[in-house]
Amino acid sequence: MSKSEPVTIDMHPGRNAQAYGIARELGTDPDLIHAPSVGVIGNKGDSQCYLGVQGKVEAIHDSLRARIGTQPGQIAMRLVQPEYTVATSDGIRNGTREMRYSLIGREVTHDAICEHVSASGLAGTIAVVACDKPPVGTLAALLEHDLPAIMMSDGSIHPATDPVSNETVDLVTAYQAAGNEDAAFRKHIACVACPGYGSCGGMFTYNTMQTFIGVVGMQPLHMVAPPSDDPRRIEEFPAELVGYLSKLIEAGTTPRDIVGRDALRNALIVAMAVGGSTNVVLHAPEIARAAGFRSFWKDIITPEEFNHLSQHVVPVLTDARPYGRYSMVDIDRVGGVQVIVKELLDAGLLNGDVPTCTGETLAEQVARLETAPADGEVVYPVKAPYKPTGGLRLLGGNLSPEYSAILKLAGVEGGLDDNVFRGRARVFEGEQGLLDALEQAPGSFNDHDMIIVRYEGPSGAPGMPEMLDSTSRITTLCRERDIVVGLMTDARFSGGSVGLVIGHVGPEAAIGGPIAYIEDGDEIVADLNRNELNCPALDDSEVLAARQAHWRKTVEDNGGIHPNCGDAGTRLLNRMRMSSVPATEGAGIHPNRELWVKDPRDPVVTAFEPHNTWRDA
């Protein structure tokens, strides 16, 4: 029996009892309790990023309930009550050990939505998403469920205006103020930086991924950029979403019909063009996996092609925070993300024929929206871009043999001599040691230091925390002293990070990746002409063998795990340590980790084979 086949009512009075009760409470037709179900889900958490979500969910639920019924034009389905996921706040937790739970929030969201949509058999879902990890977990779960669904971002917070300086400020401004010695100023900035509610407003990870989700086809383009408090999100968009979902159900169009190879490529190209967050190369592989692709970096795009596009083909079109001046609300003011998409479509850089959740192709959706041309101040035209090359670069070399290391080139403020940085390694066995040094002895950092922060990867931390606190303090220090200090880590960065910062260096230190063998004073070379990250000392086979032997002995003496790894004292952290896959595969939790790491002390990477039904690229 299929899950949509009617069940004889008299046979299951126990199961029917609550279904009748819910129908009465929701005011829907009790004769539909055995029809396929439809409902709304939302992301919730402990910061103002999520404060606007419930109002949108309730408005969409009301609009959906008004369409439920058996009359012509109505949706003959069983309505279920809204459900919410939980996640933590990146902004509040940066620089603390609780930040280890940030990326895990993507996994918890995925699990919660998987449980809800699968157990409820949702044949139609509308999701309201906020912050930056839960939307990716939401999309991944919807792709695995693969029944009609559509998404809407909750929207951004507005930037603030400092009443003293009259300058525009935001969360990143507040983090960068940590290096200021004036306690009154630090408190002042903290108090004014985040007015109202909504997710981070710059082109940080949230807006990078909301733009990605829009371009990949799972949310209407015109719903990406408006701020959280925009009345359209309550008054207009709910009915539109219900209408789009109804058409998806009628046509039988599912998320995997929409999120194909070319759609993923489109979304990645737009992420480059907006100078987006490095986290996109962490989230895109997870989305591709859930969409049924075996390997993002083989089936969708190769590292070499990624770098070619970023270096020679795709320019940065937005003057956006954190590297520029404007926020997403300004992009909305000049026409929305569809302006960026139109520029790239007109330049032949995107495939406009891919399907979207509106029932139109990407090009048709842009045309229907009567998209404005680039204004030249917030969004630049392709022919005269804000920056001539894309904002992201993958690095190989002896420190990143899998091309996992990622640099946000759009945020680099200096230190490159003919596109090459040469620095001296200063090693920290975890982020806390770096934060202590930045706070207690900032003068100890010198020009062209390359800070190494390790044992903070998916397994090592565990949880792969982002380091906005650290990078913001380094940015302030460099600006004040007119020096360049780089940072590389097996952890990750916030989309708000700027400077010469290289994340996702892997394999990570916890499993014996090359970053584990760097010593204080080693030369570190980041060569953007060759797209390589190297430690020349490790090219000496005798030096490398000696350092590897010392590392393995330390691990063996500590019972099979390096003592510099973080504590995994909760079930979630332990699950992340034992089940996490590498950054190149999304750094998520999967049950078959042993297929890519044979032993924690033997970093031999083999085929990544998560449970899935694979599709052709």
XYZ file of C-alpha atoms in Angstrom:
617
model
C 0.000 0.000 0.000
C 1.412 3.439 -0.889
C 1.419 6.125 1.766
C -1.152 8.094 -0.225
C -3.606 5.187 -0.568
C -6.719 5.667 1.601
C -7.031 3.526 4.737
C -10.392 2.091 5.777
C -11.411 4.373 8.642
C -13.094 1.718 10.739
C -9.995 -0.460 10.853
C -7.810 1.854 12.922
C -9.809 3.860 15.469
C -6.740 4.309 17.669
C -4.701 5.914 14.898
C -7.701 7.863 13.727
C -8.541 9.373 17.117
C -5.733 11.909 17.214
C -6.021 12.606 13.496
C -9.672 13.565 14.013
C -8.700 15.636 17.045
C -6.042 17.559 15.120
C -8.448 18.215 12.247
C -10.988 19.650 14.682
C -8.387 21.855 16.406
C -6.995 23.137 13.111
C -10.426 23.629 11.605
C -9.864 21.376 8.598
C -12.097 18.774 6.944
C -12.009 15.498 8.975
C -12.682 13.565 5.757
C -9.101 14.471 4.702
C -7.321 12.826 7.628
C -6.192 9.936 5.422
C -5.111 12.150 2.533
C -1.401 12.935 2.059
C -0.241 15.527 4.568
C 1.053 19.067 4.052
C 2.610 21.462 6.544
C 5.039 24.212 7.494
C 8.379 23.963 9.289
C 10.633 26.642 10.733
C 14.106 27.077 12.184
C 14.345 28.346 15.749
C 17.270 29.154 18.015
C 18.533 31.342 20.837
C 19.320 34.602 19.033
C 17.554 37.413 17.236
C 18.336 35.626 13.958
C 15.315 33.447 14.675
C 12.920 35.910 16.295
C 11.006 36.578 13.071
C 10.544 32.961 12.038
C 7.460 32.044 14.059
C 5.400 34.923 12.703
C 6.128 33.858 9.128
C 5.425 30.207 9.876
C 2.064 31.094 11.414
C 1.155 33.371 8.496
C 2.007 30.634 5.984
C 0.116 28.058 8.061
C -2.964 30.295 8.071
C -2.688 30.786 4.317
C -2.267 27.056 3.802
C -5.236 26.234 6.042
C -7.406 28.611 3.990
C -6.558 26.573 0.878
C -7.185 23.128 2.396
C -10.423 21.464 1.310
C -12.188 19.407 -1.341
C -13.654 22.220 -3.442
C -12.220 23.129 -6.873
C -8.971 25.088 -6.512
C -8.386 23.836 -2.986
C -5.639 21.483 -1.780
C -7.214 18.178 -0.784
C -4.626 17.222 1.813
C -4.364 16.713 5.566
C -2.874 19.746 7.309
C -0.402 19.119 10.134
C 0.602 21.647 12.754
C 3.864 23.613 12.323
C 7.117 22.110 13.570
C 10.356 23.831 14.560
C 14.004 22.861 14.717
C 16.607 24.145 17.183
C 20.135 25.504 16.744
C 22.582 27.717 18.575
C 23.698 31.269 17.835
C 27.028 31.659 16.062
C 27.224 35.335 16.989
C 26.845 34.725 20.720
C 29.091 31.633 20.828
C 32.121 32.647 18.743
C 35.332 32.303 20.721
C 33.806 29.872 23.230
C 33.844 26.091 23.444
C 30.103 26.144 22.807
C 30.947 27.158 19.225
C 31.664 23.485 18.579
C 27.889 22.995 18.416
C 27.417 25.501 15.584
C 28.040 23.220 12.608
C 26.403 20.388 14.506
C 23.260 22.553 14.403
C 23.121 21.819 10.684
C 23.143 18.098 11.467
C 20.574 18.336 14.285
C 18.282 20.351 12.008
C 18.680 17.746 9.304
C 17.820 14.942 11.715
C 14.810 16.757 13.188
C 13.305 17.607 9.805
C 14.018 14.130 8.487
C 12.128 12.701 11.450
C 9.200 15.088 10.994
C 8.716 14.918 7.226
C 9.329 11.180 7.015
C 7.291 10.151 10.045
C 4.476 12.531 9.064
C 4.736 11.482 5.433
C 4.628 15.107 4.323
C 3.730 15.224 0.666
C 4.083 18.997 0.629
C 6.323 21.186 2.810
C 6.997 24.901 3.166
C 10.108 25.766 5.207
C 11.032 29.108 6.762
C 14.762 29.169 7.435
C 17.091 31.424 9.431
C 20.737 31.772 10.459
C 23.210 29.884 8.257
C 23.518 26.221 9.346
C 19.800 25.293 9.773
C 18.856 26.282 6.190
C 21.425 23.846 4.819
C 20.249 21.078 7.147
C 16.679 21.863 6.123
C 17.433 21.667 2.414
C 19.426 18.445 2.826
C 16.522 16.775 4.650
C 14.011 17.938 2.036
C 16.247 16.582 -0.719
C 16.480 13.203 0.981
C 12.700 13.128 1.573
C 12.224 14.225 -2.064
C 8.553 15.147 -2.053
C 7.296 18.593 -3.152
C 8.755 21.383 -1.022
C 9.644 25.059 -1.157
C 11.712 27.322 1.096
C 11.733 30.959 2.180
C 14.468 32.738 4.078
C 13.275 34.657 7.120
C 15.341 37.661 6.043
C 18.186 39.799 7.275
C 18.541 42.189 10.162
C 19.050 45.861 9.285
C 22.503 47.344 9.779
C 22.782 49.956 12.508
C 23.944 53.546 12.447
C 26.330 54.476 15.244
C 24.750 57.595 16.813
C 28.206 58.904 17.740
C 30.178 58.410 14.517
C 27.156 58.202 12.185
C 28.848 55.206 10.540
C 27.097 51.998 9.513
C 27.903 49.162 11.924
C 26.934 45.508 12.328
C 27.897 42.344 14.177
C 31.316 42.178 12.500
C 32.017 45.762 13.576
C 31.339 44.685 17.133
C 33.682 41.694 16.875
C 36.432 43.859 15.419
C 36.009 46.265 18.333
C 37.330 43.548 20.667
C 40.842 44.810 19.976
C 39.987 48.313 21.180
C 41.357 49.112 24.638
C 38.447 51.450 25.510
C 35.931 49.370 27.497
C 33.239 52.032 27.147
C 33.619 51.993 23.379
C 33.416 48.201 23.264
C 30.160 48.245 25.219
C 28.785 51.089 23.099
C 29.360 49.201 19.838
C 27.927 46.011 21.295
C 24.762 47.848 22.317
C 24.096 49.485 18.946
C 25.360 46.918 16.401
C 22.299 44.650 16.177
C 19.001 46.571 16.076
C 15.746 44.699 15.547
C 15.723 41.091 14.451
C 16.751 38.915 11.536
C 19.850 37.029 10.461
C 23.250 38.624 9.804
C 22.871 41.276 7.128
C 26.181 41.294 5.255
C 27.309 38.839 2.616
C 28.273 36.498 5.420
C 27.355 32.806 5.468
C 23.611 33.359 5.956
C 23.133 35.513 2.888
C 25.653 33.503 0.888
C 23.580 30.381 1.506
C 20.200 32.097 1.071
C 21.391 33.346 -2.307
C 22.661 29.830 -3.056
C 19.304 28.261 -2.129
C 17.481 30.788 -4.297
C 19.716 30.260 -7.313
C 19.691 26.470 -6.920
C 15.927 26.806 -7.366
C 14.445 26.005 -3.949
C 13.189 29.465 -2.979
C 11.764 32.263 -5.139
C 14.504 34.776 -5.972
C 12.490 37.814 -4.913
C 12.060 36.370 -1.398
C 15.790 36.186 -0.626
C 16.829 39.796 -0.024
C 13.972 41.585 1.821
C 14.747 42.095 5.529
C 13.038 40.019 8.187
C 10.678 42.840 9.146
C 9.565 43.537 5.562
C 5.736 43.373 5.618
C 5.720 41.395 2.370
C 7.006 38.400 4.324
C 3.729 38.320 6.273
C 1.235 39.932 3.904
C 2.194 38.704 0.417
C 4.725 35.893 0.396
C 2.668 33.287 2.344
C -0.075 33.090 -0.284
C 2.534 33.040 -3.045
C 4.367 30.160 -1.380
C 1.162 28.161 -0.977
C 0.363 28.745 -4.636
C 3.808 27.611 -5.753
C 3.637 24.537 -3.515
C 0.221 23.621 -4.894
C 1.652 23.683 -8.426
C 4.644 21.584 -7.369
C 2.308 18.995 -5.840
C 0.077 18.985 -8.892
C 3.038 18.556 -11.231
C 4.763 16.040 -8.973
C 7.935 18.150 -8.979
C 10.303 17.236 -6.165
C 13.483 18.872 -4.793
C 15.742 16.466 -6.679
C 13.987 17.467 -9.912
C 15.085 21.028 -9.179
C 18.521 20.625 -7.563
C 20.493 19.145 -10.433
C 24.101 19.453 -11.506
C 23.679 22.684 -13.478
C 21.598 24.259 -10.710
C 24.373 23.522 -8.198
C 26.970 24.967 -10.560
C 24.845 28.086 -11.037
C 24.551 28.568 -7.293
C 28.292 28.158 -6.757
C 29.109 30.663 -9.489
C 26.760 33.215 -7.911
C 28.424 32.568 -4.527
C 31.733 33.514 -6.145
C 30.190 36.606 -7.729
C 28.875 37.927 -4.420
C 32.233 37.385 -2.669
C 30.469 34.841 -0.509
C 31.483 32.941 2.596
C 34.084 30.167 2.585
C 31.399 28.028 4.231
C 29.744 27.579 0.839
C 32.357 24.953 -0.058
C 31.465 23.151 3.181
C 27.701 23.287 2.639
C 27.526 22.725 -1.126
C 28.964 19.172 -0.929
C 26.422 18.276 1.759
C 23.582 19.630 -0.385
C 24.894 17.727 -3.417
C 25.175 14.507 -1.402
C 21.563 14.865 -0.247
C 20.562 15.547 -3.853
C 22.016 12.196 -4.818
C 25.445 13.076 -6.192
C 28.320 10.857 -5.162
C 30.975 13.582 -4.979
C 30.562 17.341 -5.336
C 34.198 17.800 -6.387
C 33.931 15.180 -9.132
C 30.303 15.162 -10.266
C 29.546 18.881 -10.013
C 32.844 20.737 -10.347
C 36.536 19.972 -9.897
C 38.858 22.083 -7.717
C 40.784 23.032 -10.857
C 37.636 24.260 -12.608
C 36.509 26.062 -9.461
C 39.782 27.982 -9.350
C 39.737 28.691 -13.083
C 36.283 30.219 -12.799
C 37.256 32.260 -9.752
C 40.563 33.461 -11.210
C 39.635 34.112 -14.817
C 35.882 34.056 -15.423
C 33.627 35.135 -12.531
C 34.050 38.659 -11.117
C 32.797 39.988 -7.788
C 29.704 42.114 -8.459
C 28.741 43.316 -4.969
C 30.208 46.010 -2.741
C 29.043 44.102 0.311
C 30.061 43.582 3.892
C 32.425 42.304 5.241
C 34.853 43.328 2.480
C 32.728 46.246 1.212
C 30.152 48.767 2.401
C 26.631 47.445 1.890
C 24.262 44.871 3.377
C 21.581 42.612 1.917
C 18.918 45.222 2.649
C 20.769 47.495 0.200
C 20.831 44.733 -2.408
C 17.070 44.452 -1.897
C 16.755 48.217 -2.309
C 18.408 48.101 -5.747
C 16.373 45.155 -7.007
C 17.342 42.002 -5.098
C 19.565 39.024 -5.840
C 17.776 38.620 -9.157
C 19.811 41.627 -10.359
C 23.015 39.661 -9.761
C 21.534 36.578 -11.425
C 20.437 38.602 -14.468
C 23.902 40.097 -14.888
C 25.462 36.647 -14.877
C 22.768 35.180 -17.152
C 23.214 37.983 -19.677
C 26.975 37.396 -19.626
C 26.457 33.701 -20.395
C 27.894 32.563 -17.053
C 24.776 30.695 -15.840
C 22.469 28.077 -17.310
C 19.080 29.778 -17.443
C 17.196 26.648 -18.467
C 17.270 24.917 -15.073
C 13.904 24.445 -13.288
C 12.943 26.298 -10.103
C 10.321 26.017 -7.381
C 8.101 28.608 -9.064
C 7.485 26.260 -11.988
C 9.590 28.474 -14.255
C 13.137 28.145 -15.449
C 15.696 30.389 -13.796
C 15.720 32.695 -16.820
C 11.919 32.828 -16.961
C 11.730 33.706 -13.286
C 14.218 36.569 -13.733
C 12.280 37.850 -16.760
C 8.903 37.715 -14.977
C 10.309 39.720 -12.071
C 11.127 42.542 -14.525
C 14.589 42.606 -12.993
C 16.344 45.958 -12.889
C 19.843 46.458 -14.287
C 22.813 46.693 -11.941
C 22.903 50.089 -10.233
C 26.719 50.319 -10.306
C 27.064 51.206 -6.635
C 25.717 48.269 -4.634
C 25.601 45.750 -7.477
C 28.052 46.182 -10.350
C 27.684 45.023 -13.948
C 29.803 42.156 -15.238
C 31.456 44.499 -17.750
C 32.646 46.829 -14.951
C 32.739 44.666 -11.814
C 33.548 45.571 -8.233
C 36.511 43.181 -8.378
C 37.743 41.503 -11.551
C 38.131 38.011 -10.071
C 35.935 35.786 -7.949
C 36.009 35.861 -4.196
C 37.040 32.279 -3.319
C 40.096 30.129 -3.982
C 40.830 26.475 -3.227
C 44.427 25.657 -2.347
C 46.352 22.413 -2.823
C 50.003 21.846 -1.944
C 51.668 19.684 0.670
C 49.504 21.108 3.469
C 46.275 20.548 1.524
C 46.717 17.508 -0.719
C 42.943 17.135 -1.199
C 42.434 20.780 -2.224
C 40.320 21.307 0.859
C 41.906 24.591 2.006
C 39.795 27.639 1.158
C 40.728 31.328 1.054
C 38.228 34.174 0.762
C 40.285 36.257 -1.627
C 37.651 39.001 -1.669
C 38.448 39.670 1.998
C 42.251 39.783 1.770
C 43.459 43.245 2.769
C 47.181 42.896 2.065
C 50.302 40.772 2.422
C 50.483 39.326 -1.074
C 53.676 39.989 -3.048
C 52.951 39.041 -6.658
C 50.101 36.896 -5.311
C 52.387 35.056 -2.871
C 52.450 35.217 0.929
C 55.483 33.961 2.827
C 55.215 33.742 6.585
C 56.635 32.141 9.716
C 54.543 29.546 11.498
C 53.315 30.338 14.991
C 51.521 27.256 16.235
C 48.547 27.116 18.608
C 47.093 23.750 19.646
C 43.533 25.083 19.700
C 41.755 28.426 19.379
C 41.733 29.285 23.076
C 45.511 29.632 23.162
C 45.336 32.078 20.272
C 42.571 34.117 21.907
C 44.586 34.291 25.132
C 47.640 35.545 23.230
C 45.627 38.125 21.284
C 44.091 39.449 24.483
C 47.095 39.285 26.809
C 50.068 39.812 24.479
C 48.956 41.332 21.164
C 52.408 42.865 20.759
C 53.917 39.405 20.443
C 52.554 39.050 16.916
C 54.867 40.188 14.143
C 54.535 41.128 10.504
C 54.169 38.035 8.295
C 53.441 35.628 11.097
C 51.299 32.750 9.863
C 49.221 31.588 12.800
C 48.470 27.858 12.811
C 45.393 26.757 14.778
C 44.914 22.994 14.738
C 42.940 20.196 16.385
C 39.792 22.248 15.708
C 38.512 20.229 12.731
C 35.296 18.173 12.460
C 36.725 15.309 14.519
C 39.367 17.135 16.524
C 37.387 19.955 18.139
C 35.006 18.136 17.673
C 32.597 20.206 15.592
C 34.821 22.425 13.412
C 34.056 25.784 15.078
C 34.283 29.027 13.151
C 36.713 31.704 14.335
C 35.128 35.118 13.881
C 36.411 36.248 17.280
C 40.013 35.363 16.419
C 39.975 36.718 12.886
C 38.298 39.954 13.957
C 40.949 40.594 16.610
C 43.695 39.860 14.082
C 42.085 42.207 11.553
C 41.998 45.032 14.114
C 45.587 44.340 15.193
C 46.815 44.390 11.581
C 44.992 47.614 10.755
C 46.258 49.396 13.853
C 49.897 48.320 13.425
C 49.953 48.260 9.605
C 51.193 44.666 9.513
C 49.996 41.447 7.911
C 49.292 38.366 10.012
C 47.840 35.292 8.341
C 45.855 32.466 9.913
C 45.370 28.909 8.727
C 43.377 26.226 10.490
C 41.637 22.889 10.118
C 38.544 24.649 11.484
C 36.456 27.151 9.525
C 35.642 30.849 9.423
C 32.588 33.017 9.637
C 31.419 34.665 6.454
C 32.215 37.868 8.338
C 35.922 37.083 8.544
C 38.350 39.185 6.513
C 42.103 39.075 6.085
C 44.535 36.421 4.898
C 42.669 33.535 6.524
C 42.717 29.968 5.192
C 40.286 27.406 6.569
C 39.373 23.734 6.088
C 43.054 22.732 5.878
C 42.913 18.972 5.628
C 43.168 16.184 6.319
C 42.755 17.653 9.793
C 45.350 17.388 12.553
C 43.246 14.941 14.596
C 43.682 12.222 11.968
C 47.303 13.014 11.193
C 46.949 15.477 8.351
C 50.012 17.518 7.336
C 48.952 20.495 9.452
C 49.778 18.338 12.498
C 53.474 18.276 11.552
C 54.122 22.039 11.318
C 56.485 23.460 13.942
C 57.049 27.008 15.179
C 59.254 28.956 12.782
C 58.550 26.821 9.705
C 58.134 28.803 6.528
C 54.563 28.783 5.186
C 53.953 29.763 1.561
C 50.511 30.573 0.163
C 50.981 30.852 -3.600
C 47.870 32.085 -5.377
C 49.524 31.837 -8.774
C 49.809 28.075 -8.319
C 46.927 27.822 -5.824
C 49.068 25.990 -3.308
C 49.636 26.070 0.438
C 53.017 24.636 1.352
C 55.391 24.119 4.243
C 58.781 23.613 2.535
C 60.186 21.810 5.601
C 57.759 18.944 4.962
C 59.229 18.372 1.509
C 62.242 16.875 3.290
C 61.322 13.183 3.607
C 63.501 12.666 6.694
C 61.994 15.656 8.489
C 58.475 14.552 7.593
C 59.097 10.942 8.705
C 60.502 12.072 12.048
C 57.587 14.385 12.754
C 55.039 11.751 11.723
C 56.684 9.182 13.984
C 56.572 11.592 16.924
C 52.891 12.337 16.261
C 51.974 8.641 16.051
C 53.858 7.862 19.265
C 51.974 10.680 21.038
C 48.651 9.284 19.814
C 49.516 5.727 20.854
C 50.647 6.861 24.311
C 47.295 8.645 24.726
C 45.100 5.655 23.917
C 44.528 6.312 20.224
C 43.621 10.007 20.189
C 45.907 13.023 20.211
C 45.872 14.801 23.595
C 45.384 18.187 21.907
C 41.955 17.148 20.619
C 39.045 18.711 22.459
C 36.823 16.970 24.956
C 33.863 15.077 23.494
C 31.897 14.697 26.687
C 28.371 14.841 25.273
C 26.628 12.397 22.974
C 26.463 14.960 20.184
C 30.149 15.849 20.376
C 31.135 12.202 20.560
C 28.897 11.413 17.601
C 30.609 14.192 15.646
C 34.064 12.898 16.573
C 33.323 9.327 15.567
C 31.120 9.977 12.516
C 32.307 13.199 10.870
C 33.435 13.197 7.260
C 36.098 15.594 5.923
C 35.502 19.195 4.910
C 35.692 18.221 1.229
C 32.574 16.089 1.777
C 30.759 18.649 3.931
C 32.141 17.883 7.430
C 28.819 16.354 8.415
C 27.813 13.377 10.526
C 27.470 10.144 8.582
C 27.405 6.498 9.691
C 30.075 5.222 7.299
C 33.046 7.375 8.197
C 35.221 4.250 8.232
C 34.968 4.180 4.449
C 37.138 7.263 4.140
C 39.377 6.947 7.223
C 40.590 3.400 7.875
C 41.966 4.253 11.298
C 42.252 7.503 13.307
C 46.033 7.037 13.215
C 46.158 6.216 9.513
C 44.936 9.162 7.402
C 44.447 7.134 4.241
C 41.465 8.553 2.418
C 39.307 6.088 0.481
C 35.968 6.333 -1.287
C 33.267 8.281 0.529
C 30.114 6.208 0.205
C 27.177 7.554 2.239
C 23.857 5.782 2.113
C 22.005 7.159 -0.879
C 20.541 6.398 -4.267
C 23.071 7.929 -6.592
C 22.181 9.784 -9.734
C 24.183 10.484 -12.864
C 26.084 13.753 -12.996
